[in-house]
Amino acid sequence: MANLYNKVIIFNKQIENKKIELGKLVTVKSGKSVKSEYGQNLYGSTGIIGKTSDGIYDGDVNIIARVGANTGYNYFIEEDKKYGVSDNALIVIPREKDSNPKFYYYYLSTLHLKKLSFGSGQPLITATQLKKIKVQSYNIDFQDCLAFFLSQIDNLIKSHDIKINRLRSVKVHYINYYFNNLDRDTVEYNLSELVDSSRGKGIQKDDLNENGKYKCILYGELFTKYSSVISNVKSRTDSLEGISSFGNEVLLPSSTTTGAREIAIASALLEKNVKIGSDIIILRCKKKIYNQYLAYYLRYYSWKEISKVAVGITIIHLYAKDIMDISIKVPALEKQKDFINMLSSMEKLIEIEKKKMDQLELMKKYYLQQFFS
């Protein structure tokens, strides 16, 4: 990898510093394929959106979202079969046969194309706009070398992403198998016998301060920042509001706009003295049960029962009193601990892969800035 990087540097130094319109280097046109029930792959703004019977394109091309919320999104198609492209996407193909199409994918990803969009209701980018962008002209040696170099990084990122998804799949299968095959040594309780319930209060997004005195959790972060176990609270505040944690809580959102399934996302909070904000249901565990065990149970096994008691149409609400009769199978504390430790080991493996992938993403971003700035 180091030798390849040095080669890219050498070719980069040989390039003349001149800019020309993008349209002189590539052709840009809208897709024309229509969706059908069968046929070839049909690509849209962000990837495959279905099938088409009029797949008229082939080979490697760069696709840019032309219209809608994803306007300016850029991705690359590598297919040796015919495929279709819908009219909500632009197709970018190098004019010179010996030019590298993947090079232009990487180059265009640095140009912040979304800034070109216009229109408030339905943002739009036109082929004419893209063609008029002033870009650097690069020789084919640099194109090939850089495209290959960045592709190697992308391949590594993809391999870690595959590992993460496989580990997550193993984790989910293990959880489902465990809860569906709990042995006879368990005791069945209503949730009300295992927890004391309350609600968070006070802290809102405007109260956040990265240098704040107290750690805190907001309602929305249960959807975006945390999963089954919260061991490292990320947000801080100076607000005196909020309910302070003891480190034995299970948290659930008390409302959502996305659907009843999404409201059943229980998270175990392991840290003490964390301020818990409004719109969060707090289940404080008693001595019979670990909060990690209960969080996994509610999130993966009892989610249907939780979803059934959620109420509302546009905004869906969940109330602690409505889930207190849910039945929970509880093994001995030692067996709960074994279950938690197994999942903790899996989470550590996932976290290792995520860190590696994040480092590679940063490396790729750095190189793109280095070569195209």
mmCIF file of C-alpha atoms in Angstrom:
data_model
loop_
_atom_site.group_PDB
_atom_site.id
_atom_site.type_symbol
_atom_site.label_atom_id
_atom_site.label_comp_id
_atom_site.label_asym_id
_atom_site.label_seq_id
_atom_site.Cartn_x
_atom_site.Cartn_y
_atom_site.Cartn_z
ATOM 1 C CA MET A 1 0.000 0.000 0.000
ATOM 2 C CA ALA A 2 2.855 2.404 0.858
ATOM 3 C CA ASN A 3 4.588 1.772 -2.494
ATOM 4 C CA LEU A 4 1.325 2.369 -4.320
ATOM 5 C CA TYR A 5 0.805 5.641 -2.437
ATOM 6 C CA ASN A 6 4.304 6.808 -3.416
ATOM 7 C CA LYS A 7 3.541 5.994 -7.045
ATOM 8 C CA VAL A 8 0.371 8.114 -6.890
ATOM 9 C CA ILE A 9 2.418 11.011 -5.459
ATOM 10 C CA ILE A 10 4.906 10.780 -8.330
ATOM 11 C CA PHE A 11 2.172 10.865 -10.982
ATOM 12 C CA ASN A 12 0.412 13.708 -9.148
ATOM 13 C CA LYS A 13 3.560 15.871 -9.320
ATOM 14 C CA GLN A 14 3.700 15.414 -13.068
ATOM 15 C CA ILE A 15 0.257 16.972 -13.650
ATOM 16 C CA GLU A 16 -0.183 20.443 -15.094
ATOM 17 C CA ASN A 17 -2.193 22.798 -12.930
ATOM 18 C CA LYS A 18 -4.994 23.617 -15.365
ATOM 19 C CA LYS A 19 -8.769 23.410 -15.037
ATOM 20 C CA ILE A 20 -11.382 22.797 -17.699
ATOM 21 C CA GLU A 21 -15.135 22.204 -17.790
ATOM 22 C CA LEU A 22 -16.193 18.728 -16.679
ATOM 23 C CA GLY A 23 -18.282 18.364 -19.846
ATOM 24 C CA LYS A 24 -15.099 18.241 -21.931
ATOM 25 C CA LEU A 25 -13.922 15.171 -20.018
ATOM 26 C CA VAL A 26 -17.180 13.236 -19.514
ATOM 27 C CA THR A 27 -20.663 12.871 -20.955
ATOM 28 C CA VAL A 28 -23.569 13.482 -18.572
ATOM 29 C CA LYS A 29 -27.088 12.302 -19.351
ATOM 30 C CA SER A 30 -30.289 11.339 -17.541
ATOM 31 C CA GLY A 31 -31.378 7.729 -17.251
ATOM 32 C CA LYS A 32 -34.365 6.607 -19.318
ATOM 33 C CA SER A 33 -35.283 3.159 -18.010
ATOM 34 C CA VAL A 34 -38.778 2.419 -16.708
ATOM 35 C CA LYS A 35 -39.578 0.146 -13.777
ATOM 36 C CA SER A 36 -41.192 -3.233 -14.480
ATOM 37 C CA GLU A 37 -41.913 -6.468 -12.617
ATOM 38 C CA TYR A 38 -39.007 -8.416 -14.106
ATOM 39 C CA GLY A 39 -35.846 -8.033 -16.155
ATOM 40 C CA GLN A 40 -32.496 -6.416 -15.408
ATOM 41 C CA ASN A 41 -31.456 -4.400 -12.357
ATOM 42 C CA LEU A 42 -32.828 -0.857 -12.307
ATOM 43 C CA TYR A 43 -30.688 1.780 -10.588
ATOM 44 C CA GLY A 44 -32.085 4.991 -9.114
ATOM 45 C CA SER A 45 -30.818 7.827 -6.906
ATOM 46 C CA THR A 46 -29.029 5.685 -4.325
ATOM 47 C CA GLY A 47 -28.817 2.170 -5.742
ATOM 48 C CA ILE A 48 -31.003 -0.643 -7.055
ATOM 49 C CA ILE A 49 -34.702 0.260 -6.884
ATOM 50 C CA GLY A 50 -36.211 -2.681 -8.757
ATOM 51 C CA LYS A 51 -36.217 -4.301 -12.183
ATOM 52 C CA THR A 52 -36.597 -3.036 -15.749
ATOM 53 C CA SER A 53 -37.296 -4.691 -19.078
ATOM 54 C CA ASP A 54 -35.371 -2.037 -20.992
ATOM 55 C CA GLY A 55 -31.851 -2.350 -19.616
ATOM 56 C CA ILE A 56 -29.861 -0.445 -22.221
ATOM 57 C CA TYR A 57 -26.697 0.331 -20.234
ATOM 58 C CA ASP A 58 -23.673 -1.819 -19.433
ATOM 59 C CA GLY A 59 -20.176 -1.514 -18.007
ATOM 60 C CA ASP A 60 -18.785 0.626 -15.190
ATOM 61 C CA VAL A 61 -20.390 4.055 -14.746
ATOM 62 C CA ASN A 62 -20.756 6.776 -12.157
ATOM 63 C CA ILE A 63 -24.310 7.616 -11.040
ATOM 64 C CA ILE A 64 -25.409 10.896 -9.430
ATOM 65 C CA ALA A 65 -28.826 11.454 -7.849
ATOM 66 C CA ARG A 66 -30.543 14.077 -10.007
ATOM 67 C CA VAL A 67 -33.659 14.967 -8.019
ATOM 68 C CA GLY A 68 -35.128 14.684 -4.519
ATOM 69 C CA ALA A 69 -33.750 14.532 -0.994
ATOM 70 C CA ASN A 70 -30.637 12.618 -2.086
ATOM 71 C CA THR A 71 -29.697 15.071 -4.848
ATOM 72 C CA GLY A 72 -25.933 15.018 -5.450
ATOM 73 C CA TYR A 73 -25.396 11.553 -3.964
ATOM 74 C CA ASN A 74 -22.691 9.791 -5.947
ATOM 75 C CA TYR A 75 -22.132 6.031 -6.387
ATOM 76 C CA PHE A 76 -20.470 3.618 -8.800
ATOM 77 C CA ILE A 77 -21.954 0.716 -10.788
ATOM 78 C CA GLU A 78 -19.774 -2.276 -11.689
ATOM 79 C CA GLU A 79 -21.838 -4.718 -13.772
ATOM 80 C CA ASP A 80 -20.967 -6.957 -16.699
ATOM 81 C CA LYS A 81 -24.651 -7.425 -17.584
ATOM 82 C CA LYS A 82 -27.186 -5.014 -19.033
ATOM 83 C CA TYR A 83 -28.963 -2.777 -16.508
ATOM 84 C CA GLY A 84 -31.287 0.216 -16.418
ATOM 85 C CA VAL A 85 -30.996 3.702 -14.888
ATOM 86 C CA SER A 86 -34.122 5.676 -13.963
ATOM 87 C CA ASP A 87 -34.704 9.304 -14.904
ATOM 88 C CA ASN A 88 -34.059 10.510 -11.353
ATOM 89 C CA ALA A 89 -30.349 9.801 -11.826
ATOM 90 C CA LEU A 90 -27.557 11.181 -14.008
ATOM 91 C CA ILE A 91 -25.051 8.910 -15.762
ATOM 92 C CA VAL A 92 -21.437 10.088 -15.986
ATOM 93 C CA ILE A 93 -19.181 8.379 -18.560
ATOM 94 C CA PRO A 94 -15.617 9.447 -19.546
ATOM 95 C CA ARG A 95 -15.308 10.689 -23.131
ATOM 96 C CA GLU A 96 -11.885 9.128 -23.682
ATOM 97 C CA LYS A 97 -11.935 5.332 -23.968
ATOM 98 C CA ASP A 98 -8.728 4.965 -21.958
ATOM 99 C CA SER A 99 -10.010 7.168 -19.112
ATOM 100 C CA ASN A 100 -10.797 5.447 -15.816
ATOM 101 C CA PRO A 101 -14.529 5.713 -14.905
ATOM 102 C CA LYS A 102 -13.899 4.868 -11.248
ATOM 103 C CA PHE A 103 -11.419 7.703 -10.999
ATOM 104 C CA TYR A 104 -14.250 10.122 -11.830
ATOM 105 C CA TYR A 105 -16.404 8.515 -9.138
ATOM 106 C CA TYR A 106 -13.771 9.366 -6.540
ATOM 107 C CA TYR A 107 -13.105 12.807 -7.996
ATOM 108 C CA LEU A 108 -16.796 13.796 -8.113
ATOM 109 C CA SER A 109 -17.295 12.599 -4.523
ATOM 110 C CA THR A 110 -15.030 15.476 -3.397
ATOM 111 C CA LEU A 111 -16.953 18.226 -5.217
ATOM 112 C CA HIS A 112 -19.940 18.555 -2.823
ATOM 113 C CA LEU A 113 -22.444 18.271 -5.657
ATOM 114 C CA LYS A 114 -25.457 18.783 -3.381
ATOM 115 C CA LYS A 115 -24.544 22.482 -3.254
ATOM 116 C CA LEU A 116 -25.488 22.743 -6.929
ATOM 117 C CA SER A 117 -29.107 21.749 -6.283
ATOM 118 C CA PHE A 118 -31.911 24.294 -6.600
ATOM 119 C CA GLY A 119 -35.643 24.254 -5.802
ATOM 120 C CA SER A 120 -37.137 24.065 -2.304
ATOM 121 C CA GLY A 121 -39.890 21.489 -2.763
ATOM 122 C CA GLN A 122 -37.966 19.076 -4.987
ATOM 123 C CA PRO A 123 -34.198 19.792 -5.102
ATOM 124 C CA LEU A 124 -32.683 19.268 -8.549
ATOM 125 C CA ILE A 125 -29.343 19.054 -10.343
ATOM 126 C CA THR A 126 -29.139 19.251 -14.143
ATOM 127 C CA ALA A 127 -26.662 17.692 -16.541
ATOM 128 C CA THR A 128 -25.859 21.198 -17.818
ATOM 129 C CA GLN A 129 -24.819 22.315 -14.346
ATOM 130 C CA LEU A 130 -22.487 19.350 -13.917
ATOM 131 C CA LYS A 131 -20.862 19.860 -17.307
ATOM 132 C CA LYS A 132 -19.957 23.467 -16.426
ATOM 133 C CA ILE A 133 -18.048 22.577 -13.237
ATOM 134 C CA LYS A 134 -14.375 23.518 -13.530
ATOM 135 C CA VAL A 135 -12.173 20.515 -12.743
ATOM 136 C CA GLN A 136 -8.529 19.521 -12.923
ATOM 137 C CA SER A 137 -7.514 17.408 -15.927
ATOM 138 C CA TYR A 138 -5.510 14.322 -14.914
ATOM 139 C CA ASN A 139 -3.475 11.962 -17.104
ATOM 140 C CA ILE A 140 -4.444 8.307 -17.386
ATOM 141 C CA ASP A 141 -1.482 7.039 -15.329
ATOM 142 C CA PHE A 142 -2.637 9.096 -12.341
ATOM 143 C CA GLN A 143 -6.270 8.083 -12.893
ATOM 144 C CA ASP A 144 -5.481 4.365 -12.938
ATOM 145 C CA CYS A 145 -3.096 4.491 -10.013
ATOM 146 C CA LEU A 146 -5.343 6.565 -7.759
ATOM 147 C CA ALA A 147 -8.505 4.608 -8.630
ATOM 148 C CA PHE A 148 -6.742 1.340 -7.831
ATOM 149 C CA PHE A 149 -5.264 2.734 -4.600
ATOM 150 C CA LEU A 150 -8.622 4.023 -3.294
ATOM 151 C CA SER A 151 -10.385 0.834 -4.449
ATOM 152 C CA GLN A 152 -8.069 -1.169 -2.188
ATOM 153 C CA ILE A 153 -9.143 0.943 0.775
ATOM 154 C CA ASP A 154 -12.805 0.546 -0.230
ATOM 155 C CA ASN A 155 -12.355 -3.226 -0.414
ATOM 156 C CA LEU A 156 -10.944 -3.260 3.110
ATOM 157 C CA ILE A 157 -13.853 -1.113 4.342
ATOM 158 C CA LYS A 158 -16.307 -3.503 2.682
ATOM 159 C CA SER A 159 -14.660 -6.555 4.261
ATOM 160 C CA HIS A 160 -14.977 -5.056 7.759
ATOM 161 C CA ASP A 161 -18.581 -4.078 7.055
ATOM 162 C CA ILE A 162 -19.334 -7.687 6.055
ATOM 163 C CA LYS A 163 -17.728 -8.936 9.280
ATOM 164 C CA ILE A 164 -19.783 -6.492 11.353
ATOM 165 C CA ASN A 165 -23.045 -7.592 9.711
ATOM 166 C CA ARG A 166 -22.172 -11.264 10.195
ATOM 167 C CA LEU A 167 -21.299 -10.725 13.851
ATOM 168 C CA ARG A 168 -24.560 -8.833 14.381
ATOM 169 C CA SER A 169 -26.453 -11.673 12.714
ATOM 170 C CA VAL A 170 -24.756 -14.231 14.992
ATOM 171 C CA LYS A 171 -25.607 -12.061 17.989
ATOM 172 C CA VAL A 172 -29.303 -11.808 17.059
ATOM 173 C CA HIS A 173 -29.541 -15.557 16.378
ATOM 174 C CA TYR A 174 -27.939 -16.298 19.739
ATOM 175 C CA ILE A 175 -30.325 -13.963 21.587
ATOM 176 C CA ASN A 176 -33.399 -15.415 19.871
ATOM 177 C CA TYR A 177 -32.247 -18.994 20.462
ATOM 178 C CA TYR A 178 -31.531 -18.273 24.130
ATOM 179 C CA PHE A 179 -34.898 -16.670 24.891
ATOM 180 C CA ASN A 180 -36.846 -19.265 22.896
ATOM 181 C CA ASN A 181 -35.156 -22.105 24.788
ATOM 182 C CA LEU A 182 -35.044 -20.887 28.372
ATOM 183 C CA ASP A 183 -34.836 -23.924 30.649
ATOM 184 C CA ARG A 184 -37.203 -24.889 33.443
ATOM 185 C CA ASP A 185 -35.069 -23.254 36.128
ATOM 186 C CA THR A 186 -36.489 -19.851 35.251
ATOM 187 C CA VAL A 187 -39.099 -18.002 37.296
ATOM 188 C CA GLU A 188 -41.818 -16.027 35.537
ATOM 189 C CA TYR A 189 -42.615 -12.531 36.779
ATOM 190 C CA ASN A 190 -44.725 -9.632 35.635
ATOM 191 C CA LEU A 191 -42.525 -6.676 34.723
ATOM 192 C CA SER A 192 -44.070 -4.729 37.621
ATOM 193 C CA GLU A 193 -42.452 -7.191 40.065
ATOM 194 C CA LEU A 194 -38.996 -6.598 38.639
ATOM 195 C CA VAL A 195 -38.801 -2.817 38.196
ATOM 196 C CA ASP A 196 -39.870 0.545 39.544
ATOM 197 C CA SER A 197 -40.934 2.848 36.755
ATOM 198 C CA SER A 198 -40.629 6.602 36.292
ATOM 199 C CA ARG A 199 -40.028 9.145 33.506
ATOM 200 C CA GLY A 200 -37.095 11.319 32.616
ATOM 201 C CA LYS A 201 -37.613 15.076 32.626
ATOM 202 C CA GLY A 202 -36.359 18.445 31.638
ATOM 203 C CA ILE A 203 -33.308 18.139 29.418
ATOM 204 C CA GLN A 204 -33.742 19.122 25.769
ATOM 205 C CA LYS A 205 -31.350 19.391 22.817
ATOM 206 C CA ASP A 206 -30.759 23.098 23.521
ATOM 207 C CA ASP A 207 -29.414 22.158 26.973
ATOM 208 C CA LEU A 208 -26.476 20.167 25.574
ATOM 209 C CA ASN A 209 -22.948 21.442 26.170
ATOM 210 C CA GLU A 210 -19.947 19.337 25.133
ATOM 211 C CA ASN A 211 -18.030 20.660 28.142
ATOM 212 C CA GLY A 212 -20.984 20.369 30.511
ATOM 213 C CA LYS A 213 -20.657 19.218 34.112
ATOM 214 C CA TYR A 214 -23.075 16.269 33.862
ATOM 215 C CA LYS A 215 -23.449 13.361 31.488
ATOM 216 C CA CYS A 216 -26.933 13.104 30.036
ATOM 217 C CA ILE A 217 -29.160 11.118 27.668
ATOM 218 C CA LEU A 218 -31.807 12.624 25.419
ATOM 219 C CA TYR A 219 -34.842 10.809 24.080
ATOM 220 C CA GLY A 220 -33.710 10.968 20.444
ATOM 221 C CA GLU A 221 -30.321 9.434 21.259
ATOM 222 C CA LEU A 222 -31.996 6.126 22.091
ATOM 223 C CA PHE A 223 -32.735 5.873 18.351
ATOM 224 C CA THR A 224 -29.512 7.332 16.945
ATOM 225 C CA LYS A 225 -26.572 6.855 19.326
ATOM 226 C CA TYR A 226 -27.218 3.812 21.473
ATOM 227 C CA SER A 227 -28.162 0.163 21.160
ATOM 228 C CA SER A 228 -29.020 -2.523 23.731
ATOM 229 C CA VAL A 229 -26.360 -1.472 26.252
ATOM 230 C CA ILE A 230 -25.222 2.067 27.097
ATOM 231 C CA SER A 231 -21.791 1.887 28.711
ATOM 232 C CA ASN A 232 -20.325 5.158 27.469
ATOM 233 C CA VAL A 233 -22.669 8.157 27.594
ATOM 234 C CA LYS A 234 -21.645 10.708 24.961
ATOM 235 C CA SER A 235 -23.635 13.903 25.700
ATOM 236 C CA ARG A 236 -23.136 16.424 28.501
ATOM 237 C CA THR A 237 -25.083 19.297 30.021
ATOM 238 C CA ASP A 238 -24.947 21.913 32.755
ATOM 239 C CA SER A 239 -28.679 21.630 33.353
ATOM 240 C CA LEU A 240 -29.821 20.588 36.805
ATOM 241 C CA GLU A 241 -32.916 18.966 35.288
ATOM 242 C CA GLY A 242 -33.216 15.260 34.516
ATOM 243 C CA ILE A 243 -33.452 12.131 36.628
ATOM 244 C CA SER A 244 -30.068 10.874 37.860
ATOM 245 C CA SER A 245 -29.270 7.236 37.087
ATOM 246 C CA PHE A 246 -28.129 4.533 39.502
ATOM 247 C CA GLY A 247 -26.626 2.391 36.718
ATOM 248 C CA ASN A 248 -29.331 -0.280 36.925
ATOM 249 C CA GLU A 249 -31.916 1.232 34.586
ATOM 250 C CA VAL A 250 -33.548 0.129 31.354
ATOM 251 C CA LEU A 251 -34.613 3.058 29.133
ATOM 252 C CA LEU A 252 -37.317 3.142 26.455
ATOM 253 C CA PRO A 253 -38.537 6.058 24.324
ATOM 254 C CA SER A 254 -42.037 7.158 25.306
ATOM 255 C CA SER A 255 -42.941 8.347 21.802
ATOM 256 C CA THR A 256 -41.971 8.063 18.135
ATOM 257 C CA THR A 257 -43.222 9.072 14.702
ATOM 258 C CA THR A 258 -41.764 6.087 12.822
ATOM 259 C CA GLY A 259 -43.910 3.152 13.987
ATOM 260 C CA ALA A 260 -44.879 0.998 16.958
ATOM 261 C CA ARG A 261 -42.017 -1.476 16.299
ATOM 262 C CA GLU A 262 -39.411 1.265 16.707
ATOM 263 C CA ILE A 263 -40.675 2.262 20.138
ATOM 264 C CA ALA A 264 -39.745 -1.136 21.610
ATOM 265 C CA ILE A 265 -36.007 -0.397 21.719
ATOM 266 C CA ALA A 266 -34.936 -1.022 25.299
ATOM 267 C CA SER A 267 -31.429 0.029 26.373
ATOM 268 C CA ALA A 268 -29.603 -0.863 29.585
ATOM 269 C CA LEU A 269 -27.832 2.113 31.175
ATOM 270 C CA LEU A 270 -24.697 1.017 33.067
ATOM 271 C CA GLU A 271 -23.392 4.402 34.230
ATOM 272 C CA LYS A 272 -24.335 6.171 37.465
ATOM 273 C CA ASN A 273 -25.198 9.857 37.847
ATOM 274 C CA VAL A 274 -26.320 10.296 34.261
ATOM 275 C CA LYS A 275 -29.164 12.782 33.854
ATOM 276 C CA ILE A 276 -32.072 11.228 31.927
ATOM 277 C CA GLY A 277 -34.086 13.682 29.855
ATOM 278 C CA SER A 278 -37.784 13.969 29.065
ATOM 279 C CA ASP A 279 -39.829 11.528 26.949
ATOM 280 C CA ILE A 280 -37.884 8.546 28.287
ATOM 281 C CA ILE A 281 -39.446 5.700 30.281
ATOM 282 C CA ILE A 282 -37.148 4.622 33.117
ATOM 283 C CA LEU A 283 -37.354 1.050 34.449
ATOM 284 C CA ARG A 284 -35.161 0.746 37.552
ATOM 285 C CA CYS A 285 -34.319 -2.910 38.156
ATOM 286 C CA LYS A 286 -34.642 -4.653 41.502
ATOM 287 C CA LYS A 287 -32.274 -7.322 42.844
ATOM 288 C CA LYS A 288 -33.823 -10.230 40.927
ATOM 289 C CA ILE A 289 -32.604 -9.159 37.492
ATOM 290 C CA TYR A 290 -29.716 -7.482 35.682
ATOM 291 C CA ASN A 291 -30.710 -4.505 33.585
ATOM 292 C CA GLN A 292 -28.722 -5.811 30.572
ATOM 293 C CA TYR A 293 -30.703 -9.063 30.644
ATOM 294 C CA LEU A 294 -34.002 -7.195 30.835
ATOM 295 C CA ALA A 295 -33.045 -4.810 28.028
ATOM 296 C CA TYR A 296 -32.221 -7.697 25.689
ATOM 297 C CA TYR A 297 -35.415 -9.487 26.702
ATOM 298 C CA LEU A 298 -37.657 -6.484 25.998
ATOM 299 C CA ARG A 299 -35.872 -5.453 22.791
ATOM 300 C CA TYR A 300 -35.630 -8.884 21.160
ATOM 301 C CA TYR A 301 -38.282 -11.092 22.791
ATOM 302 C CA SER A 302 -41.116 -8.910 24.123
ATOM 303 C CA TRP A 303 -41.093 -6.211 21.448
ATOM 304 C CA LYS A 304 -44.387 -7.405 19.938
ATOM 305 C CA GLU A 305 -46.159 -7.089 23.291
ATOM 306 C CA ILE A 306 -44.706 -3.605 23.778
ATOM 307 C CA SER A 307 -45.698 -2.532 20.267
ATOM 308 C CA LYS A 308 -49.277 -3.715 20.792
ATOM 309 C CA VAL A 309 -49.875 -1.368 23.729
ATOM 310 C CA ALA A 310 -48.358 1.685 22.000
ATOM 311 C CA VAL A 311 -51.083 4.167 21.012
ATOM 312 C CA GLY A 312 -51.441 6.900 18.399
ATOM 313 C CA ILE A 313 -51.278 7.350 14.642
ATOM 314 C CA THR A 314 -49.086 10.316 13.662
ATOM 315 C CA ILE A 315 -47.241 10.312 16.986
ATOM 316 C CA ILE A 316 -47.101 6.944 18.760
ATOM 317 C CA HIS A 317 -46.927 6.986 22.551
ATOM 318 C CA LEU A 318 -45.863 4.361 25.076
ATOM 319 C CA TYR A 319 -46.784 4.478 28.766
ATOM 320 C CA ALA A 320 -44.984 2.529 31.481
ATOM 321 C CA LYS A 321 -48.239 1.425 33.121
ATOM 322 C CA ASP A 322 -49.277 -0.373 29.922
ATOM 323 C CA ILE A 323 -46.246 -2.681 29.859
ATOM 324 C CA MET A 324 -46.193 -3.647 33.543
ATOM 325 C CA ASP A 325 -48.153 -6.868 32.919
ATOM 326 C CA ILE A 326 -45.665 -8.214 30.368
ATOM 327 C CA SER A 327 -44.389 -11.611 31.497
ATOM 328 C CA ILE A 328 -40.604 -11.973 31.914
ATOM 329 C CA LYS A 329 -38.804 -15.322 32.287
ATOM 330 C CA VAL A 330 -35.929 -14.830 34.706
ATOM 331 C CA PRO A 331 -33.111 -17.366 35.255
ATOM 332 C CA ALA A 332 -30.748 -17.270 38.242
ATOM 333 C CA LEU A 333 -28.468 -14.229 38.413
ATOM 334 C CA GLU A 334 -25.434 -16.391 37.612
ATOM 335 C CA LYS A 335 -27.031 -17.627 34.373
ATOM 336 C CA GLN A 336 -28.083 -14.093 33.468
ATOM 337 C CA LYS A 337 -24.449 -13.058 33.918
ATOM 338 C CA ASP A 338 -23.224 -15.836 31.604
ATOM 339 C CA PHE A 339 -25.689 -14.672 28.939
ATOM 340 C CA ILE A 340 -24.612 -11.033 29.344
ATOM 341 C CA ASN A 341 -20.904 -11.935 29.177
ATOM 342 C CA MET A 342 -21.394 -13.866 25.933
ATOM 343 C CA LEU A 343 -23.115 -10.886 24.319
ATOM 344 C CA SER A 344 -20.513 -8.514 25.718
ATOM 345 C CA SER A 345 -17.789 -10.552 23.996
ATOM 346 C CA MET A 346 -19.687 -10.321 20.705
ATOM 347 C CA GLU A 347 -20.147 -6.564 21.120
ATOM 348 C CA LYS A 348 -16.411 -6.124 21.702
ATOM 349 C CA LEU A 349 -15.652 -7.966 18.465
ATOM 350 C CA ILE A 350 -18.154 -5.765 16.618
ATOM 351 C CA GLU A 351 -16.636 -2.633 18.156
ATOM 352 C CA ILE A 352 -13.124 -3.680 17.072
ATOM 353 C CA GLU A 353 -14.314 -4.090 13.477
ATOM 354 C CA LYS A 354 -16.184 -0.754 13.605
ATOM 355 C CA LYS A 355 -13.065 1.062 14.806
ATOM 356 C CA LYS A 356 -11.003 -0.472 12.004
ATOM 357 C CA MET A 357 -13.628 0.535 9.463
ATOM 358 C CA ASP A 358 -13.835 4.081 10.876
ATOM 359 C CA GLN A 359 -10.045 4.406 10.635
ATOM 360 C CA LEU A 360 -10.126 3.297 7.010
ATOM 361 C CA GLU A 361 -12.917 5.802 6.258
ATOM 362 C CA LEU A 362 -10.776 8.572 7.763
ATOM 363 C CA MET A 363 -7.762 7.374 5.768
ATOM 364 C CA LYS A 364 -9.787 7.470 2.549
ATOM 365 C CA LYS A 365 -11.103 10.947 3.348
ATOM 366 C CA TYR A 366 -7.554 12.147 4.035
ATOM 367 C CA TYR A 367 -6.217 10.821 0.741
ATOM 368 C CA LEU A 368 -9.102 12.320 -1.235
ATOM 369 C CA GLN A 369 -8.341 15.709 0.312
ATOM 370 C CA GLN A 370 -4.623 15.287 -0.354
ATOM 371 C CA PHE A 371 -4.990 14.426 -4.014
ATOM 372 C CA PHE A 372 -7.906 16.645 -4.999
ATOM 373 C CA SER A 373 -7.504 19.772 -2.847
#
